[in-house]
């Protein structure tokens, strides 16, 4: 039986942090693609103007984990772009940041981030994240039309087609996974 | 094998001192846990990246602080990066000094920033030296046919 591996896209402008997150994810048996900016991430996901080098169907990104503070485009802006895209909004996005500022945390969670991890990220964080995503994993794009309750913690109606900023998701405590 | 034993003891003592004296924190141990036979040089690789990155950042900081009119936002941005990377490898004292430097930047206090920057550099070169010694001890143990003790 083929084992399913999560494919994670990690976004961070720091060389050191990219290396560390890549290792954390590999140790957790994930396939990893690392990029150095939100711009590159959008390119990879096929969300920018130019054609993505790889057909999206083949990408099958199961999780996006991004640093918050990056030059040009922040992780928060990237989160908004992803949640605002019909094609990509179902992909869970996790924010990483060295800043432990509650309003910033809230903003990210409200915008649809799965979790806000305070750096430095630990192996236990990644393992927990992986297990959560594996449990809740939707088939990769092409997606079903609706969210159909696969994430029980969300209050949004299954038929909801609104962009992420139109409604407030129930706020989860920072660093805690959505209830199972 | 007496020699290997000696080296190993030195290594253990030295490692403990790095943690006891606050040069390194738990994050360094987290990195060590990620190293294994498939990735035997992981810590060395990350730390080497950190050294490379740090030289650039310190250089940028030096230039930024020497401007006629100091752009504190820019300085703060560099310090933020340095704080991040030092935190990621567990270089606790460097990280803490970066926090101080950020306060001075926020106040737009040039004198304070300049003094604190010197301390940041000082802490950086201290920990760089310590880490290079640590890696050298590891190499010596391996070359002498021993295994590097794992520091719990």
Tab-separated table of C-alpha atoms in Angstrom:
chain	number	residue	atom	x	y	z
A	1	UNK	CA	0.000	0.000	0.000
A	2	UNK	CA	1.427	3.350	-0.992
A	3	UNK	CA	2.003	5.643	1.917
A	4	UNK	CA	0.639	9.112	1.542
A	5	UNK	CA	3.121	11.856	2.076
A	6	UNK	CA	2.106	15.406	2.688
A	7	UNK	CA	3.583	17.877	0.302
A	8	UNK	CA	4.388	21.050	2.157
A	9	UNK	CA	5.310	24.386	0.650
A	10	UNK	CA	7.514	26.331	3.063
A	11	UNK	CA	8.002	30.053	2.550
A	12	UNK	CA	10.706	31.994	4.384
A	13	UNK	CA	13.163	34.698	3.373
A	14	UNK	CA	15.784	33.513	5.879
A	15	UNK	CA	18.342	30.970	4.639
A	16	UNK	CA	18.800	29.560	8.107
A	17	UNK	CA	15.086	29.183	8.761
A	18	UNK	CA	14.455	27.606	5.384
A	19	UNK	CA	17.052	24.981	6.094
A	20	UNK	CA	15.630	24.265	9.527
A	21	UNK	CA	11.988	24.063	8.452
A	22	UNK	CA	12.954	21.855	5.545
A	23	UNK	CA	14.695	19.432	7.876
A	24	UNK	CA	11.842	19.502	10.379
A	25	UNK	CA	9.404	18.617	7.620
A	26	UNK	CA	11.598	15.904	6.119
A	27	UNK	CA	12.113	14.310	9.523
A	28	UNK	CA	8.324	14.313	9.761
A	29	UNK	CA	8.151	12.397	6.475
A	30	UNK	CA	6.825	15.253	4.410
A	31	UNK	CA	7.756	16.176	0.892
A	32	UNK	CA	9.056	19.714	1.000
A	33	UNK	CA	9.337	22.567	-1.427
A	34	UNK	CA	10.978	25.672	-0.015
A	35	UNK	CA	10.758	29.125	-1.549
A	36	UNK	CA	12.288	32.382	-0.419
A	37	UNK	CA	9.384	34.747	-0.931
A	38	UNK	CA	5.634	35.063	-1.146
A	39	UNK	CA	6.057	36.032	-4.779
A	40	UNK	CA	7.821	32.771	-5.534
A	41	UNK	CA	5.171	30.897	-3.578
A	42	UNK	CA	2.428	32.395	-5.715
A	43	UNK	CA	4.366	31.502	-8.833
A	44	UNK	CA	4.714	27.928	-7.640
A	45	UNK	CA	1.030	27.726	-6.829
A	46	UNK	CA	0.120	29.110	-10.204
A	47	UNK	CA	-1.519	32.192	-8.782
A	48	UNK	CA	0.532	34.838	-10.444
A	49	UNK	CA	0.254	36.304	-13.910
A	50	UNK	CA	3.024	34.275	-15.446
A	51	UNK	CA	2.466	30.643	-16.157
A	52	UNK	CA	3.464	28.314	-13.366
A	53	UNK	CA	6.328	26.051	-14.406
A	54	UNK	CA	4.472	22.970	-13.216
A	55	UNK	CA	0.869	22.082	-13.909
A	56	UNK	CA	-1.017	22.641	-10.702
A	57	UNK	CA	-2.582	19.201	-10.698
A	58	UNK	CA	0.817	17.699	-10.190
A	59	UNK	CA	1.708	19.975	-7.334
A	60	UNK	CA	-0.753	18.675	-4.779
A	61	UNK	CA	0.307	20.975	-2.003
A	62	UNK	CA	-1.306	19.831	1.214
A	63	UNK	CA	-0.026	22.546	3.494
A	64	UNK	CA	1.569	25.946	3.184
A	65	UNK	CA	3.734	27.114	6.032
A	66	UNK	CA	4.955	30.669	5.791
A	67	UNK	CA	6.967	33.196	7.707
A	68	UNK	CA	5.045	36.320	8.631
A	69	UNK	CA	7.632	39.083	8.151
A	70	UNK	CA	9.048	39.014	4.686
A	71	UNK	CA	10.085	41.921	2.502
A	72	UNK	CA	7.800	42.939	-0.383
A	73	UNK	CA	4.951	40.655	0.546
A	74	UNK	CA	4.242	39.397	4.044
A	75	UNK	CA	2.994	35.972	5.031
A	76	UNK	CA	-0.253	37.641	5.989
A	77	UNK	CA	-0.703	39.017	2.473
A	78	UNK	CA	0.133	35.614	1.065
A	79	UNK	CA	-2.470	34.078	3.348
A	80	UNK	CA	-5.075	36.528	2.071
A	81	UNK	CA	-4.223	35.772	-1.544
A	82	UNK	CA	-4.496	32.048	-0.962
A	83	UNK	CA	-7.762	32.256	0.957
A	84	UNK	CA	-9.107	34.596	-1.664
A	85	UNK	CA	-8.491	32.100	-4.416
A	86	UNK	CA	-11.151	29.534	-5.234
A	87	UNK	CA	-8.470	27.230	-6.500
A	88	UNK	CA	-6.335	27.327	-3.384
A	89	UNK	CA	-8.443	28.404	-0.439
A	90	UNK	CA	-8.851	24.885	0.886
A	91	UNK	CA	-5.139	24.448	1.417
A	92	UNK	CA	-4.347	24.958	5.100
A	93	UNK	CA	-1.955	27.806	5.746
A	94	UNK	CA	0.180	28.089	8.859
A	95	UNK	CA	1.954	31.281	9.848
A	96	UNK	CA	5.343	31.277	11.596
A	97	UNK	CA	6.649	34.312	13.368
A	98	UNK	CA	9.214	35.309	15.948
A	99	UNK	CA	6.805	38.009	17.093
A	100	UNK	CA	4.310	36.917	19.671
A	101	UNK	CA	1.862	39.815	19.253
A	102	UNK	CA	-1.736	38.907	19.996
A	103	UNK	CA	-3.401	41.339	17.537
A	104	UNK	CA	-1.157	39.946	14.814
A	105	UNK	CA	-2.024	36.390	15.808
A	106	UNK	CA	-5.727	37.216	15.787
A	107	UNK	CA	-5.505	38.854	12.399
A	108	UNK	CA	-3.954	35.747	10.917
A	109	UNK	CA	-6.423	33.371	12.495
A	110	UNK	CA	-9.305	35.580	11.396
A	111	UNK	CA	-8.008	35.532	7.867
A	112	UNK	CA	-8.115	31.746	7.897
A	113	UNK	CA	-4.702	30.627	9.084
A	114	UNK	CA	-4.807	27.163	10.537
A	115	UNK	CA	-2.349	28.057	13.223
A	116	UNK	CA	0.159	30.676	14.247
A	117	UNK	CA	3.444	29.188	15.380
A	118	UNK	CA	5.929	31.205	17.356
A	119	UNK	CA	9.500	30.706	16.174
A	120	UNK	CA	11.695	28.856	16.624
A	121	UNK	CA	9.427	26.112	15.369
A	122	UNK	CA	9.932	22.786	17.104
A	123	UNK	CA	9.693	19.249	15.812
A	124	UNK	CA	6.712	18.662	18.086
A	125	UNK	CA	4.898	21.556	16.363
A	126	UNK	CA	5.519	20.065	12.939
A	127	UNK	CA	4.535	16.538	13.943
A	128	UNK	CA	1.316	17.792	15.465
A	129	UNK	CA	0.579	19.835	12.370
A	130	UNK	CA	1.249	16.892	10.102
A	131	UNK	CA	-1.022	14.594	12.077
A	132	UNK	CA	-3.779	17.157	12.054
A	133	UNK	CA	-3.519	17.705	8.294
A	134	UNK	CA	-3.409	13.962	7.611
A	135	UNK	CA	-6.609	13.477	9.572
A	136	UNK	CA	-8.403	16.282	7.847
A	137	UNK	CA	-6.868	15.850	4.443
A	138	UNK	CA	-9.109	16.627	1.551
A	139	UNK	CA	-8.261	15.198	-1.838
A	140	UNK	CA	-5.927	17.584	-3.592
A	141	UNK	CA	-7.126	19.883	-6.349
A	142	UNK	CA	-9.335	19.476	-8.256
A	143	UNK	CA	-11.462	19.964	-5.157
A	144	UNK	CA	-15.011	19.174	-4.361
A	145	UNK	CA	-17.185	22.240	-4.807
A	146	UNK	CA	-18.009	22.715	-1.126
A	147	UNK	CA	-16.146	22.382	2.084
A	148	UNK	CA	-18.688	19.779	3.194
A	149	UNK	CA	-17.763	19.716	6.870
A	150	UNK	CA	-14.442	18.007	6.579
A	151	UNK	CA	-13.194	20.516	9.080
A	152	UNK	CA	-15.664	20.121	11.861
A	153	UNK	CA	-14.286	23.051	13.770
A	154	UNK	CA	-15.365	25.561	11.174
A	155	UNK	CA	-18.705	27.207	11.474
A	156	UNK	CA	-18.982	28.260	7.859
A	157	UNK	CA	-21.907	26.813	5.950
A	158	UNK	CA	-20.993	24.110	3.447
A	159	UNK	CA	-22.352	26.145	0.610
A	160	UNK	CA	-20.337	29.170	1.526
A	161	UNK	CA	-18.464	30.591	-1.365
A	162	UNK	CA	-17.459	33.836	0.235
A	163	UNK	CA	-13.942	35.091	0.310
A	164	UNK	CA	-12.201	34.527	3.552
A	165	UNK	CA	-12.439	38.080	4.772
A	166	UNK	CA	-16.215	38.107	4.593
A	167	UNK	CA	-16.773	36.115	7.711
A	168	UNK	CA	-15.008	35.565	10.971
A	169	UNK	CA	-13.873	32.078	11.725
A	170	UNK	CA	-14.106	30.983	15.301
A	171	UNK	CA	-10.895	32.077	16.917
A	172	UNK	CA	-8.732	29.270	18.047
A	173	UNK	CA	-6.124	29.819	20.664
A	174	UNK	CA	-2.727	30.356	19.208
A	175	UNK	CA	-0.645	27.188	19.103
A	176	UNK	CA	-3.599	24.952	19.562
A	177	UNK	CA	-4.912	22.757	16.835
A	178	UNK	CA	-8.547	22.978	15.867
A	179	UNK	CA	-10.610	20.572	17.928
A	180	UNK	CA	-11.057	17.100	16.541
B	1	UNK	CA	41.273	4.489	23.730
B	2	UNK	CA	42.245	6.629	26.702
B	3	UNK	CA	42.719	9.545	24.364
B	4	UNK	CA	39.231	9.249	22.901
B	5	UNK	CA	37.808	9.111	26.409
B	6	UNK	CA	39.630	12.290	27.267
B	7	UNK	CA	38.352	14.045	24.183
B	8	UNK	CA	34.829	12.888	24.877
B	9	UNK	CA	34.980	14.190	28.431
B	10	UNK	CA	36.303	17.506	27.173
B	11	UNK	CA	33.471	17.647	24.689
B	12	UNK	CA	30.821	16.940	27.304
B	13	UNK	CA	32.271	19.494	29.710
B	14	UNK	CA	32.564	22.121	27.044
B	15	UNK	CA	29.033	21.507	25.768
B	16	UNK	CA	27.596	21.798	29.243
B	17	UNK	CA	29.416	25.063	29.798
B	18	UNK	CA	27.930	26.526	26.637
B	19	UNK	CA	24.461	25.858	27.931
B	20	UNK	CA	25.227	26.775	31.520
B	21	UNK	CA	26.718	30.102	30.511
B	22	UNK	CA	23.773	30.872	28.285
B	23	UNK	CA	25.625	30.933	25.006
B	24	UNK	CA	23.288	28.295	23.654
B	25	UNK	CA	19.742	27.430	24.557
B	26	UNK	CA	17.382	24.544	23.979
B	27	UNK	CA	16.959	25.362	20.304
B	28	UNK	CA	20.520	24.176	19.639
B	29	UNK	CA	19.605	20.836	21.153
B	30	UNK	CA	16.511	20.741	18.969
B	31	UNK	CA	18.806	21.033	15.966
B	32	UNK	CA	21.057	18.280	17.277
B	33	UNK	CA	18.036	16.003	17.508
B	34	UNK	CA	17.417	16.544	13.812
B	35	UNK	CA	20.831	15.193	12.924
B	36	UNK	CA	21.213	11.517	12.115
B	37	UNK	CA	23.155	9.104	9.912
B	38	UNK	CA	21.295	10.300	6.842
B	39	UNK	CA	22.146	13.907	7.703
B	40	UNK	CA	25.293	13.716	9.817
B	41	UNK	CA	26.348	17.315	9.215
B	42	UNK	CA	23.031	19.029	9.640
B	43	UNK	CA	24.008	21.175	12.624
B	44	UNK	CA	27.300	22.144	11.037
B	45	UNK	CA	25.480	23.108	7.840
B	46	UNK	CA	22.906	25.244	9.587
B	47	UNK	CA	25.492	26.945	11.750
B	48	UNK	CA	27.699	27.592	8.722
B	49	UNK	CA	24.744	29.213	7.001
B	50	UNK	CA	24.221	31.264	10.124
B	51	UNK	CA	27.835	32.448	10.091
B	52	UNK	CA	27.589	33.421	6.436
B	53	UNK	CA	24.311	35.201	6.933
B	54	UNK	CA	25.562	36.968	10.064
B	55	UNK	CA	28.652	38.399	8.408
B	56	UNK	CA	26.404	40.027	5.804
B	57	UNK	CA	23.970	41.327	8.388
B	58	UNK	CA	26.701	42.736	10.624
B	59	UNK	CA	28.252	44.426	7.643
B	60	UNK	CA	24.918	45.918	6.610
B	61	UNK	CA	24.291	47.062	10.158
B	62	UNK	CA	27.669	48.660	10.392
B	63	UNK	CA	27.079	50.615	7.180
B	64	UNK	CA	23.548	51.589	8.160
B	65	UNK	CA	24.699	52.919	11.528
B	66	UNK	CA	27.433	54.988	9.931
B	67	UNK	CA	25.120	56.979	7.702
B	68	UNK	CA	24.857	60.743	8.135
B	69	UNK	CA	21.198	60.281	8.831
B	70	UNK	CA	20.579	56.863	10.268
B	71	UNK	CA	17.529	55.070	8.949
B	72	UNK	CA	16.396	53.334	12.137
B	73	UNK	CA	13.713	51.431	10.342
B	74	UNK	CA	16.330	49.859	8.156
B	75	UNK	CA	18.593	49.155	11.114
B	76	UNK	CA	15.694	47.592	12.977
B	77	UNK	CA	14.916	45.412	9.995
B	78	UNK	CA	18.456	44.038	9.950
B	79	UNK	CA	18.415	43.477	13.705
B	80	UNK	CA	15.097	41.697	13.408
B	81	UNK	CA	16.648	39.342	10.869
B	82	UNK	CA	19.679	38.770	13.039
B	83	UNK	CA	17.507	38.151	16.060
B	84	UNK	CA	15.572	35.610	14.035
B	85	UNK	CA	18.514	33.659	12.749
B	86	UNK	CA	20.353	33.631	16.067
B	87	UNK	CA	17.185	32.424	17.734
B	88	UNK	CA	16.837	29.678	15.139
B	89	UNK	CA	20.201	28.183	15.995
B	90	UNK	CA	19.894	28.733	19.715
B	91	UNK	CA	22.450	31.535	20.060
B	92	UNK	CA	20.713	32.914	23.112
B	93	UNK	CA	23.046	35.717	24.117
B	94	UNK	CA	23.202	37.103	20.616
B	95	UNK	CA	19.433	36.993	20.388
B	96	UNK	CA	19.009	38.795	23.706
B	97	UNK	CA	21.448	41.490	22.706
B	98	UNK	CA	19.483	41.967	19.478
B	99	UNK	CA	16.369	42.557	21.558
B	100	UNK	CA	18.184	45.349	23.403
B	101	UNK	CA	19.370	46.837	20.155
B	102	UNK	CA	15.829	46.879	18.826
B	103	UNK	CA	14.735	48.934	21.841
B	104	UNK	CA	17.364	51.529	21.079
B	105	UNK	CA	16.255	51.589	17.466
B	106	UNK	CA	12.661	52.106	18.495
B	107	UNK	CA	13.758	55.105	20.558
B	108	UNK	CA	15.901	56.284	17.662
B	109	UNK	CA	18.720	56.452	20.172
B	110	UNK	CA	21.894	56.545	18.087
B	111	UNK	CA	24.388	56.463	20.921
B	112	UNK	CA	22.628	53.575	22.582
B	113	UNK	CA	22.359	51.747	19.291
B	114	UNK	CA	26.021	52.140	18.517
B	115	UNK	CA	27.065	50.871	21.947
B	116	UNK	CA	24.631	48.015	21.818
B	117	UNK	CA	25.727	47.090	18.320
B	118	UNK	CA	29.258	46.644	19.633
B	119	UNK	CA	27.878	44.269	22.229
B	120	UNK	CA	25.921	42.365	19.602
B	121	UNK	CA	29.104	41.902	17.604
B	122	UNK	CA	30.981	40.880	20.712
B	123	UNK	CA	28.424	38.222	21.578
B	124	UNK	CA	28.360	36.981	18.027
B	125	UNK	CA	32.116	36.490	17.799
B	126	UNK	CA	32.120	34.839	21.207
B	127	UNK	CA	29.538	32.254	20.239
B	128	UNK	CA	31.139	31.774	16.832
B	129	UNK	CA	34.369	30.936	18.548
B	130	UNK	CA	32.646	28.571	20.961
B	131	UNK	CA	30.813	26.764	18.190
B	132	UNK	CA	33.950	26.407	16.100
B	133	UNK	CA	35.647	24.876	19.119
B	134	UNK	CA	32.734	22.523	19.617
B	135	UNK	CA	32.854	21.347	16.017
B	136	UNK	CA	36.613	20.942	16.219
B	137	UNK	CA	36.255	18.722	19.282
B	138	UNK	CA	33.678	16.624	17.442
B	139	UNK	CA	36.013	16.217	14.513
B	140	UNK	CA	38.874	15.206	16.777
B	141	UNK	CA	36.747	12.555	18.482
B	142	UNK	CA	35.667	11.109	15.148
B	143	UNK	CA	39.200	11.173	13.762
B	144	UNK	CA	40.392	9.346	16.851
B	145	UNK	CA	37.844	6.631	16.129
B	146	UNK	CA	35.308	7.575	18.788
B	147	UNK	CA	31.682	8.600	18.674
B	148	UNK	CA	30.448	12.013	19.696
B	149	UNK	CA	28.502	11.829	22.973
B	150	UNK	CA	24.952	13.026	22.830
B	151	UNK	CA	24.309	15.805	25.309
B	152	UNK	CA	20.878	15.359	26.854
